[in-house]
Coordinates of C-alpha atoms in Angstrom, one line a residue:
M1474 CA 34.0 88.6 99.3
K1475 CA 34.9 89.2 96.1
E1476 CA 37.3 87.5 93.9
N1477 CA 39.3 91.1 93.5
E1478 CA 39.7 91.6 97.5
L1479 CA 40.4 88.1 98.9
Y1480 CA 43.4 88.0 96.4
N1481 CA 44.6 91.0 97.5
Q1482 CA 44.0 90.0 101.4
I1483 CA 46.2 86.9 100.3
L1484 CA 48.8 89.2 98.8
D1485 CA 49.1 91.0 101.9
K1486 CA 50.0 88.6 104.2
E1487 CA 52.5 86.7 101.9
L1488 CA 54.5 90.3 101.7
N1489 CA 54.0 90.7 105.5
E1490 CA 55.3 87.0 106.0
K1491 CA 58.0 86.8 103.8
Y1492 CA 58.8 90.2 101.8
E1493 CA 58.9 92.9 104.5
N1494 CA 55.6 94.2 102.7
N1495 CA 57.8 94.9 100.0
L1496 CA 56.1 94.1 96.4
D1497 CA 58.9 94.7 93.9
K1498 CA 61.0 91.9 95.9
L1499 CA 57.9 89.8 95.6
L1500 CA 57.5 90.4 92.1
F1501 CA 60.8 89.6 91.0
S1502 CA 61.0 86.5 93.6
N1503 CA 58.6 85.0 91.1
Y1504 CA 58.7 86.6 87.7
F1505 CA 62.6 86.9 87.2
E1506 CA 64.3 85.0 90.1
E1507 CA 66.4 83.2 87.5
L1508 CA 67.7 86.3 86.5
V1509 CA 68.1 88.9 89.1
D1510 CA 68.8 88.5 92.7
I1511 CA 66.6 90.3 94.8
D1512 CA 69.1 91.9 97.4
E1513 CA 70.5 93.7 93.8
L1514 CA 67.2 95.7 93.0
S1515 CA 68.9 98.8 93.9
R1516 CA 71.2 98.4 91.2
F1517 CA 68.6 98.0 88.5
K1518 CA 65.8 100.7 89.8
T1519 CA 64.8 103.7 87.6
D1520 CA 61.9 104.8 89.9
N1521 CA 62.4 108.6 90.2
Y1522 CA 61.3 111.6 89.0
G1523 CA 62.0 111.4 85.8
D1524 CA 61.7 107.6 84.9
A1525 CA 60.1 107.4 81.5
G1526 CA 57.8 105.0 83.1
N1527 CA 60.2 102.7 84.2
D1528 CA 60.6 101.5 87.9
Y1529 CA 63.4 99.1 86.8
I1530 CA 65.4 98.5 83.3
F1531 CA 68.4 95.7 83.0
F1532 CA 70.5 94.0 80.2
S1533 CA 71.0 89.9 79.7
L1534 CA 73.4 88.5 77.2
N1535 CA 72.6 84.7 76.7
R1536 CA 70.9 84.8 80.2
N1537 CA 73.5 86.3 81.8
L1538 CA 73.1 89.7 83.9
L1539 CA 74.8 92.8 82.0
F1540 CA 75.9 95.6 85.1
E1541 CA 78.9 97.3 82.8
F1542 CA 79.8 97.0 79.5
E1543 CA 83.0 95.2 80.2
D1544 CA 80.7 92.1 81.4
I1545 CA 80.0 90.8 77.6
N1546 CA 83.8 89.7 78.0
D1547 CA 82.9 87.0 80.6
I1548 CA 79.7 85.6 77.8
D1549 CA 80.7 83.2 75.7
L1550 CA 79.3 84.1 72.1
S1551 CA 80.2 80.8 70.0
N1552 CA 76.8 80.1 69.9
D1553 CA 74.9 80.2 66.6
K1554 CA 71.9 82.3 68.2
N1555 CA 73.2 84.6 71.0
V1556 CA 70.3 86.8 72.7
L1557 CA 70.5 90.0 74.0
E1558 CA 67.4 90.7 76.2
I1559 CA 65.9 94.1 77.7
Y1560 CA 63.5 94.4 80.8
C1561 CA 61.5 97.4 81.2
I1562 CA 59.4 97.2 84.0
Q1563 CA 56.4 99.0 85.7
I1564 CA 54.6 98.1 88.8
K1565 CA 51.7 99.9 90.4
D1566 CA 50.9 98.7 93.6
S1567 CA 47.4 99.7 92.9
Q1568 CA 43.8 98.0 92.0
K1569 CA 43.2 100.9 89.3
L1570 CA 44.6 100.1 85.5
D1571 CA 46.9 103.1 84.8
S1572 CA 46.1 103.8 80.6
N1573 CA 50.0 106.1 81.1
V1574 CA 51.8 103.5 81.3
P1575 CA 52.2 102.0 78.1
N1576 CA 52.3 105.2 76.6
K1577 CA 55.4 106.3 78.4
F1578 CA 56.6 103.0 77.2
I1579 CA 56.0 104.2 73.4
E1580 CA 58.2 107.2 74.1
F1581 CA 61.0 105.8 76.1
S1582 CA 61.1 102.9 73.0
R1583 CA 61.4 105.6 70.2
N1584 CA 64.2 107.3 72.9
L1585 CA 65.7 103.9 73.0
L1586 CA 65.9 103.0 69.5
D1587 CA 67.7 106.8 68.4
G1588 CA 69.6 107.0 71.2
N1589 CA 67.9 110.0 72.6
M1590 CA 68.8 111.5 76.3
P1591 CA 65.9 113.9 76.9
T1592 CA 66.8 115.8 79.6
H1593 CA 63.4 115.2 81.5
Y1594 CA 64.9 111.5 81.7
N1595 CA 66.8 110.9 85.1
E1596 CA 70.3 109.9 85.2
E1597 CA 69.8 106.2 85.9
V1598 CA 67.3 105.9 82.9
N1599 CA 69.4 108.0 79.8
E1600 CA 72.4 105.9 81.7
N1601 CA 70.7 103.2 80.1
I1602 CA 70.2 104.5 76.8
E1603 CA 73.5 104.8 76.7
F1604 CA 74.4 102.0 77.5
F1605 CA 72.1 99.9 74.8
Q1606 CA 73.7 101.9 72.2
K1607 CA 77.1 100.7 73.2
L1608 CA 76.0 96.8 72.8
L1609 CA 74.1 97.2 69.8
E1610 CA 77.2 98.8 68.1
E1611 CA 79.1 96.3 69.7
L1612 CA 76.9 93.4 69.5
L1613 CA 74.6 93.9 66.2
L1614 CA 75.9 91.4 64.7
K1615 CA 76.4 88.6 67.0
V1616 CA 73.0 88.5 68.5
E1617 CA 69.1 88.9 68.3
I1618 CA 67.4 91.3 70.5
H1619 CA 64.7 91.2 72.2
I1620 CA 62.7 93.5 74.5
H1621 CA 60.2 92.9 77.2
F1622 CA 57.9 95.2 79.0
Y1623 CA 56.2 94.4 82.2
Y1624 CA 53.4 95.9 83.8
F1625 CA 52.2 95.0 87.1
S1626 CA 49.3 95.7 89.2
R1627 CA 47.0 94.6 91.4
V1628 CA 44.0 95.0 89.0
S1629 CA 41.8 91.6 88.4
K1630 CA 41.9 90.0 85.2
K1631 CA 38.0 91.1 84.2
Q1632 CA 40.0 94.4 84.7
I1633 CA 43.0 93.9 82.3
Q1634 CA 40.4 91.8 79.6
D1635 CA 37.9 95.0 79.3
A1636 CA 40.6 98.0 79.2
S1637 CA 40.2 97.6 74.9
D1638 CA 42.2 100.9 74.9
L1639 CA 45.3 100.1 77.5
L1640 CA 45.6 97.3 75.7
G1641 CA 44.9 99.0 71.8
R1642 CA 48.2 100.9 73.2
F1643 CA 50.2 98.2 74.3
E1644 CA 50.1 96.7 70.9
T1645 CA 51.1 100.4 69.3
L1646 CA 54.0 99.7 71.5
K1647 CA 54.3 96.6 70.0
G1648 CA 54.1 98.0 66.5
T1649 CA 56.7 100.8 67.5
F1650 CA 59.3 97.7 67.3
S1651 CA 58.4 96.2 64.0
A1652 CA 60.0 97.7 61.5
I1653 CA 63.3 97.7 63.0
D1654 CA 65.4 94.8 61.8
Y1655 CA 67.3 94.2 64.4
I1656 CA 65.1 93.6 67.0
K1657 CA 63.6 90.0 66.6
K1658 CA 61.1 89.9 69.1
C1659 CA 58.9 91.9 71.3
N1660 CA 57.0 91.3 73.8
Y1661 CA 54.3 92.8 76.6
N1662 CA 52.9 91.5 79.7
I1663 CA 50.3 93.0 81.6
I1664 CA 50.5 91.3 85.4
G1665 CA 47.3 91.4 87.6
I1666 CA 46.5 89.7 90.9
N1667 CA 44.8 86.7 89.3
D1668 CA 48.6 86.3 87.5
I1669 CA 50.6 87.3 90.4
I1670 CA 48.9 84.8 93.1
E1671 CA 48.6 81.8 90.7
S1672 CA 52.9 82.6 90.5
I1673 CA 52.5 82.3 94.1
K1674 CA 51.0 79.0 94.4
K1675 CA 53.4 77.7 91.6
E1676 CA 56.6 78.5 93.8
T1677 CA 55.3 77.0 97.1
K1678 CA 55.1 73.0 94.8
F1679 CA 55.5 72.2 91.4
E1680 CA 53.6 68.3 90.7
Y1681 CA 53.3 67.0 87.6
T1682 CA 51.7 63.4 86.7
F1683 CA 52.7 61.5 84.0
K1684 CA 50.0 59.5 82.4
N1685 CA 49.3 56.8 80.2
I1686 CA 52.8 55.2 80.3
D1687 CA 52.3 52.5 78.3
K1688 CA 56.5 50.8 79.2
F1689 CA 57.9 51.7 82.5
E1690 CA 59.9 49.6 85.5
A1691 CA 60.0 50.6 89.1
E1692 CA 62.3 49.6 92.0
I1693 CA 59.9 49.5 94.8
K1694 CA 61.8 50.1 98.3
E1695 CA 59.8 48.9 101.8
I1696 CA 58.8 52.5 102.2
E1697 CA 56.1 53.1 104.5
D1698 CA 53.3 54.8 101.8
E1699 CA 52.6 52.1 100.0
S1700 CA 51.9 54.1 97.0
E1701 CA 55.6 55.5 96.8
T1702 CA 58.3 54.8 94.6
S1703 CA 62.5 55.2 95.0
S1704 CA 62.7 54.7 91.3
I1705 CA 61.3 55.0 87.8
I1706 CA 62.7 54.2 84.2
A1707 CA 59.8 55.2 82.0
L1708 CA 59.3 55.9 78.8
V1709 CA 57.3 59.3 78.5
P1710 CA 55.4 60.9 75.2
I1711 CA 57.1 63.7 74.3
K1712 CA 53.6 65.5 74.2
Q1713 CA 53.5 65.2 77.8
Y1714 CA 56.9 66.1 78.3
F1715 CA 56.5 69.3 76.6
S1716 CA 53.5 69.8 78.5
F1717 CA 55.3 69.2 81.4
I1718 CA 58.1 72.0 80.7
N1719 CA 56.2 74.9 78.9
G1720 CA 55.7 77.1 81.6
I1721 CA 53.9 80.3 82.9
D1722 CA 53.1 82.4 79.5
N1723 CA 54.6 79.2 77.3
K1724 CA 57.5 79.8 78.4
I1725 CA 60.5 77.1 79.2
N1726 CA 59.9 76.3 82.9
D1727 CA 63.5 77.5 84.2
K1728 CA 62.8 76.6 87.5
L1729 CA 63.1 72.9 86.4
F1730 CA 66.7 73.3 85.7
D1731 CA 68.0 75.1 89.0
S1732 CA 70.0 72.2 89.7
N1733 CA 71.3 71.6 86.1
I1734 CA 74.9 72.4 86.3
R1735 CA 75.0 73.8 82.3
D1736 CA 73.1 76.3 81.0
Y1737 CA 71.5 75.5 77.1
K1738 CA 74.1 75.8 74.5
G1739 CA 72.0 77.7 72.1
R1740 CA 72.3 75.9 68.5
S1741 CA 75.2 74.2 68.9
N1742 CA 76.3 71.0 66.8
V1743 CA 74.1 68.4 69.4
N1744 CA 71.5 70.7 69.7
K1745 CA 70.6 70.9 65.9
D1746 CA 71.2 67.0 66.1
I1747 CA 68.6 66.7 68.5
I1748 CA 66.4 69.0 66.6
K1749 CA 67.0 67.4 63.4
T1750 CA 65.8 64.0 64.8
L1751 CA 62.3 66.2 66.2
G1752 CA 61.6 67.0 62.6
E1753 CA 62.6 63.6 60.5
N1754 CA 59.5 61.0 60.5
D1755 CA 61.3 57.6 60.7
D1756 CA 60.6 54.4 61.9
L1757 CA 62.9 55.0 65.3
D1758 CA 61.3 56.1 68.0
F1759 CA 63.1 59.4 69.7
W1760 CA 64.0 57.1 72.2
W1761 CA 66.5 55.1 70.3
L1762 CA 68.4 58.1 69.4
N1763 CA 68.8 60.1 72.5
N1764 CA 70.4 59.4 75.5
G1765 CA 67.6 60.8 77.3
I1766 CA 66.6 62.6 80.5
T1767 CA 66.9 62.3 84.5
I1768 CA 64.9 63.8 87.0
T1769 CA 64.9 63.9 90.4
A1770 CA 62.1 64.5 93.0
E1771 CA 61.3 64.8 96.5
K1772 CA 58.6 62.1 96.3
I1773 CA 57.3 60.0 93.1
E1774 CA 53.7 58.3 93.4
E1775 CA 52.6 55.8 91.0
S1776 CA 49.7 53.8 89.4
V1777 CA 50.4 50.2 87.7
A1778 CA 47.3 49.9 86.8
G1779 CA 46.2 53.7 86.1
K1780 CA 49.6 54.2 84.0
R1781 CA 50.6 57.0 86.0
I1782 CA 53.5 59.0 87.4
K1783 CA 53.4 61.6 89.9
I1784 CA 56.2 63.9 90.7
S1785 CA 56.9 66.3 93.4
N1786 CA 59.3 69.3 93.6
P1787 CA 61.0 67.3 90.7
Q1788 CA 64.8 68.9 89.4
I1789 CA 65.8 67.9 85.4
V1790 CA 69.5 67.1 86.5
N1791 CA 70.8 66.1 82.9
G1792 CA 69.0 66.6 79.6
L1793 CA 69.1 70.3 79.4
Q1794 CA 70.5 70.8 76.2
T1795 CA 67.4 67.8 74.8
S1796 CA 64.8 69.5 76.7
Y1797 CA 65.3 73.2 75.4
S1798 CA 65.4 71.5 71.8
I1799 CA 61.7 70.1 72.3
Y1800 CA 60.9 73.0 73.9
H1801 CA 61.8 75.6 70.9
Y1802 CA 61.1 72.5 68.4
Y1803 CA 57.6 72.0 69.6
S1804 CA 57.1 75.7 70.3
Q1805 CA 57.8 76.9 66.5
H1806 CA 55.9 73.9 65.2
Y1807 CA 52.6 73.5 67.8
D1808 CA 50.4 71.9 65.1
M1809 CA 52.6 68.8 65.5
L1810 CA 52.4 67.8 68.8
E1811 CA 48.9 66.7 68.1
N1812 CA 50.0 63.6 65.7
E1813 CA 53.6 63.1 68.0
K1814 CA 53.2 59.7 69.1
R1815 CA 57.1 59.7 69.8
K1816 CA 58.5 59.1 73.3
L1817 CA 61.5 60.0 75.5
F1818 CA 63.6 57.7 77.8
V1819 CA 63.4 59.1 81.3
K1820 CA 65.0 58.2 84.4
I1821 CA 63.3 59.6 87.3
L1822 CA 64.9 59.2 91.1
R1823 CA 63.4 60.0 94.5
I1824 CA 66.3 62.1 96.3
N1825 CA 65.9 63.1 100.2
D1826 CA 70.0 64.1 100.2
E1827 CA 71.7 66.6 99.0
D1828 CA 74.6 64.7 98.7
Q1829 CA 73.1 62.3 97.1
E1830 CA 71.6 64.6 94.7
L1831 CA 75.4 66.2 94.2
R1832 CA 76.1 63.1 93.1
V1833 CA 73.7 62.2 90.8
I1834 CA 74.5 65.4 88.9
V1835 CA 78.2 65.1 88.5
A1836 CA 77.7 61.4 87.3
T1837 CA 75.3 61.9 85.1
N1838 CA 76.7 65.2 83.1
S1839 CA 79.9 63.2 83.0
Q1840 CA 80.2 62.2 79.4
N1841 CA 81.1 65.8 79.1
E1842 CA 83.7 67.7 81.0
I1843 CA 82.5 69.8 83.5
R1844 CA 84.5 73.0 84.6
D1845 CA 85.3 74.1 87.8
K1846 CA 83.3 77.5 88.1
D1847 CA 79.7 75.3 87.1
I1848 CA 80.5 72.8 90.4
H1849 CA 81.6 75.5 93.1
A1850 CA 78.7 74.2 95.4
N1851 CA 81.2 70.5 95.2
D1852 CA 84.3 72.2 96.5
Q1853 CA 84.9 70.3 100.5
V1854 CA 85.4 74.4 101.3
Q1855 CA 81.7 75.3 100.9
K1856 CA 80.4 71.4 102.3
N1857 CA 82.4 72.9 105.2
I1858 CA 80.8 75.7 105.5
E1859 CA 77.3 74.1 105.1
S1860 CA 78.4 71.8 107.8
Y1861 CA 79.1 75.1 110.6
F1862 CA 76.3 76.9 109.6
K1863 CA 73.8 73.9 110.4
G1864 CA 75.8 74.1 113.9
F1865 CA 73.4 76.9 114.8
G1866 CA 70.5 76.6 112.9
K1867 CA 71.4 78.4 109.7
Y1868 CA 71.2 76.8 105.9
Y1869 CA 74.0 77.4 104.3
Q1870 CA 72.8 77.1 100.7
R1871 CA 76.1 76.4 98.9
K1872 CA 73.9 75.1 95.1
D1873 CA 71.7 76.9 94.0
K1874 CA 68.0 77.0 95.4
Y1875 CA 68.9 73.5 97.3
Y1876 CA 66.9 74.6 100.9
T1877 CA 64.9 77.2 99.0
N1878 CA 62.6 74.3 97.2
R1879 CA 63.1 72.2 100.5
Q1880 CA 61.0 75.5 102.0
R1881 CA 63.4 76.2 104.7
K1882 CA 62.8 79.6 105.9
K1883 CA 64.2 82.3 104.4
K1884 CA 65.6 84.3 107.3
D1885 CA 67.4 81.1 107.7
I1886 CA 68.9 80.5 104.3
V1887 CA 72.8 81.7 103.6
K1888 CA 73.7 82.2 100.1
L1889 CA 77.1 81.1 98.6
A1890 CA 77.0 83.9 96.3
D1891 CA 76.1 86.1 98.9
M1892 CA 78.4 84.8 101.5
A1893 CA 81.4 86.1 98.8
K1894 CA 80.4 89.3 99.6
F1895 CA 80.4 89.0 102.9
I1896 CA 83.7 88.2 102.7
N1897 CA 85.2 90.5 100.1
T1898 CA 83.8 93.3 102.0
I1899 CA 84.8 92.6 105.7
Y1900 CA 87.6 90.4 105.3
L1901 CA 88.9 91.5 101.9
K1902 CA 88.2 95.2 102.9
D1903 CA 86.5 95.8 99.4
P1904 CA 83.4 97.4 99.7
S1905 CA 83.6 98.5 96.0
F1906 CA 84.4 95.7 94.1
T1907 CA 81.7 94.2 96.3
R1908 CA 79.0 97.0 95.1
N1909 CA 80.2 97.1 91.4
N1910 CA 81.4 93.1 90.2
P1911 CA 78.7 90.8 92.6
G1912 CA 79.5 88.3 89.5
K1913 CA 83.2 88.0 89.0
L1914 CA 83.3 87.1 93.1
L1915 CA 82.6 83.6 92.0
N1916 CA 85.1 83.8 89.1
G1917 CA 88.7 82.4 88.9
V1918 CA 91.5 83.2 91.7
K1919 CA 89.1 86.1 93.5
Y1920 CA 86.8 83.2 94.5
E1921 CA 89.8 80.9 95.5
S1922 CA 91.0 84.4 97.6
I1923 CA 87.3 84.7 99.2
F1924 CA 87.0 81.0 100.1
K1925 CA 90.5 80.4 100.5
I1926 CA 89.7 76.9 99.1
K1927 CA 93.3 75.3 99.0
E1928 CA 93.3 75.6 103.3
I1929 CA 90.1 72.8 104.3
D1930 CA 91.4 73.0 107.9
Q1931 CA 90.9 76.7 108.1
D1932 CA 88.6 78.6 110.8
Y1933 CA 85.1 78.7 109.8
E1934 CA 83.9 81.2 112.5
R1935 CA 84.7 83.8 109.9
Y1936 CA 81.8 82.2 107.9
K1937 CA 79.6 83.4 110.9
I1938 CA 81.3 86.5 111.7
A1939 CA 80.3 87.7 108.5
Y1940 CA 77.2 86.7 107.8
Q1941 CA 76.5 88.1 111.8
V1942 CA 77.4 91.6 111.0
Y1943 CA 75.6 91.8 107.7
D1944 CA 72.4 90.1 109.3
S1945 CA 73.0 93.1 112.2
V1946 CA 73.7 95.8 109.9
S1947 CA 70.8 94.8 107.5
S1948 CA 68.5 95.1 110.4
F1949 CA 69.0 98.9 110.7
N1950 CA 69.8 99.5 107.2
K1951 CA 66.2 100.5 106.1
G1952 CA 64.3 103.4 103.8
V1953 CA 66.2 105.9 102.6
L1954 CA 69.6 107.9 103.1
K1955 CA 69.0 111.6 102.6
I1956 CA 71.9 113.5 100.6
G1957 CA 71.7 117.1 100.1
D1958 CA 68.3 117.4 98.8
D1959 CA 68.0 113.6 97.5
E1960 CA 67.5 110.6 98.7
F1961 CA 68.5 107.2 97.7
E1962 CA 67.5 103.4 98.9
R1963 CA 70.1 102.7 102.0
S1964 CA 70.3 99.3 99.8
N1965 CA 72.4 100.8 97.7
F1966 CA 75.1 101.6 100.5
L1967 CA 74.6 98.8 102.4
H1968 CA 78.3 97.3 101.4
H1969 CA 80.2 100.6 102.3
I1970 CA 77.7 100.8 105.9
V1971 CA 78.5 97.2 106.8
Y1972 CA 82.8 98.5 105.5
C1973 CA 82.5 101.5 108.3
V1974 CA 80.7 99.7 110.6
I1975 CA 83.9 97.7 111.3
C1976 CA 86.3 100.5 110.9
I1977 CA 84.4 102.8 113.8
M1978 CA 83.7 99.6 116.3
F1979 CA 88.0 99.0 116.2
N1980 CA 88.6 102.7 115.3
N1981 CA 90.8 101.7 112.6
I1982 CA 90.9 101.1 108.8
D1983 CA 93.3 98.4 109.2
Y1984 CA 91.4 95.8 111.7
T1985 CA 92.8 92.9 111.3
P1986 CA 91.3 89.1 111.0
K1987 CA 92.3 88.9 114.9
D1988 CA 90.3 91.9 115.9
L1989 CA 86.9 90.1 113.9
K1990 CA 87.1 87.2 116.2
S1991 CA 86.6 89.4 118.7
I1992 CA 83.8 91.8 117.9
K1993 CA 80.6 91.5 119.8
I1994 CA 77.6 91.5 117.5
N1995 CA 75.4 92.9 120.1
E1996 CA 77.3 96.4 120.0
I1997 CA 75.9 96.9 116.5
N1998 CA 72.8 99.3 116.7
E1999 CA 71.0 101.8 115.0
L2000 CA 73.0 104.8 116.6
L2001 CA 76.2 102.9 114.9
V2002 CA 74.6 102.4 111.6
H2003 CA 73.7 105.6 111.6
K2004 CA 77.0 106.8 112.1
A2005 CA 78.6 104.7 109.5
S2006 CA 75.9 106.4 106.9
D2007 CA 77.1 109.6 108.4
V2008 CA 80.2 109.1 107.3
I2009 CA 79.6 108.1 103.7
I2010 CA 77.0 111.4 103.4
N2011 CA 79.9 113.6 104.4
T2012 CA 82.8 112.1 102.3
I2013 CA 80.1 112.5 99.1
T2014 CA 79.6 116.1 100.7
D2015 CA 83.5 116.4 101.5
N2016 CA 84.5 115.4 98.0
S2017 CA 81.6 117.5 95.8
I2018 CA 80.3 114.0 94.3
P2019 CA 77.7 115.2 92.0
H2020 CA 73.9 113.8 93.3
A2021 CA 73.8 112.4 89.4
K2022 CA 77.1 110.2 89.6
I2023 CA 76.5 109.0 93.2
L2024 CA 75.9 105.5 92.4
K2025 CA 77.9 105.5 89.8
S2026 CA 81.1 107.0 91.8
I2027 CA 80.4 104.6 95.0
K2028 CA 81.4 101.6 92.1
E2029 CA 84.8 102.8 92.3
Q2030 CA 88.0 102.2 93.9
K2031 CA 88.7 105.5 94.2
F2032 CA 85.3 105.8 96.8
K2033 CA 86.7 103.5 99.4
Q2034 CA 90.0 105.3 99.7
Q2035 CA 88.0 108.8 100.4
L2036 CA 86.0 106.5 103.2
N2037 CA 89.3 106.0 104.2
I2038 CA 90.9 109.5 104.1
Y2039 CA 87.7 110.9 105.9
M2040 CA 87.3 108.2 108.7
N2041 CA 91.2 109.0 109.4
N2042 CA 91.0 112.6 109.2
N2043 CA 88.1 113.0 111.2
L2044 CA 87.1 109.8 113.5
F2045 CA 90.6 108.1 113.9
N2046 CA 92.8 111.1 115.3

């Protein structure tokens, strides 16, 4: 069997078993998960007639997604280096290269830079062009701007290497930005089946072996496997540590920092000092001048004689600023790595209990102030929800990627951020806010009201009900919603459909939490979901909402009011 054929069979199996045969979800899960919630893909989708070669366009500022212009007010721009990034993505579920992809990207890039919004582009693309111009006007003096182009396909590595014309056109695309002073970086990524399969393999398990460790101490507990170790204190060569954190395409491996409660602080004074120390060549070893790194791992294997330490599924829980500073410094001074002899102080702890890991995370970060919003996972209410969910065989992921990293089945994992959406839509009856501002559901008073943080002894059944309603409605909410001559993905309307389903079931928009305790989940069926969908379609039609404005209108509070009026007038007489 040819390699390309084998890899495509493996990919098809993965799609079928884990991603409902949705290639887009698999790719975003493996390449952009640290930025984009795959359940929110529809918010960035531009794939339609007139898409300018973009299936998806999205913006991030300091690694925070921008849904709307006002989101920049929630992002700290006090750092010396702030980065606005634009992602343009084309996905071709084909084993043939499309030479027209870079051509469309080139045309789109020129219009993006000039602020032109051609009539042959669809509404979503032109809204992104307009959004970029607004961001430029506000942020140009405060940020670096990077633009990334991705072309995904099922083609082989050899097909890409042999496509000299295609590669040449992508170089032309890159050159489009070379004369634009405010665009500091432009790159393109042509990703074929070989790279996709490699990313899936790395997602399954990550292991790394530190070699030739001259000095380390280990505390050996009585473990059945004598090669396993519970904890290690080591001096790791900086050269090896750089290799450890250097991920795909020579970008830092963000997944190593999933459990860290902070993000990189850019060129803060602390990080400037770290980089300065790295650049100095004196008699003091680096570990004398740095507090070091703390790593947790599911498994640690050591060989004293072989001077090796092998770790499985590691998480860097303290030392993110040092790690990023090392990465940035040696990415720019790669030639210095060859002769780098200095070492880094590293603690490695084997963790099998989540509460134990959280204690390590909080304790090792306690030298700096920890903001409440950084540690929602440690709120007692969140712990109680997790315990409650375990009672019926589900894993409530209060700490980002905790159960995902431990390879629990995706269908059994319920994320904290998703639960906020469930409660806000069903109990707070606010589907438009859920659709428009998912990130703000975890902020301040809104977060406290959704989860009733001050009511430790609350009735936790509400979270189970909310989850079961969403899970049931989602199972029937597949495919597209046809409105007039246009089709829209049903996922765009999920929150509103859930809200309408509840209202229809109780024949009232003023249902109560007491009503919800009596809800019969098994009565949610395809007919009911389609009835709720008809409410949305008829509300849009009755209010003459232009089709080009539908996805924007459903985010507004006015639309929920229009839904209520329609249901009261037509369903609940």
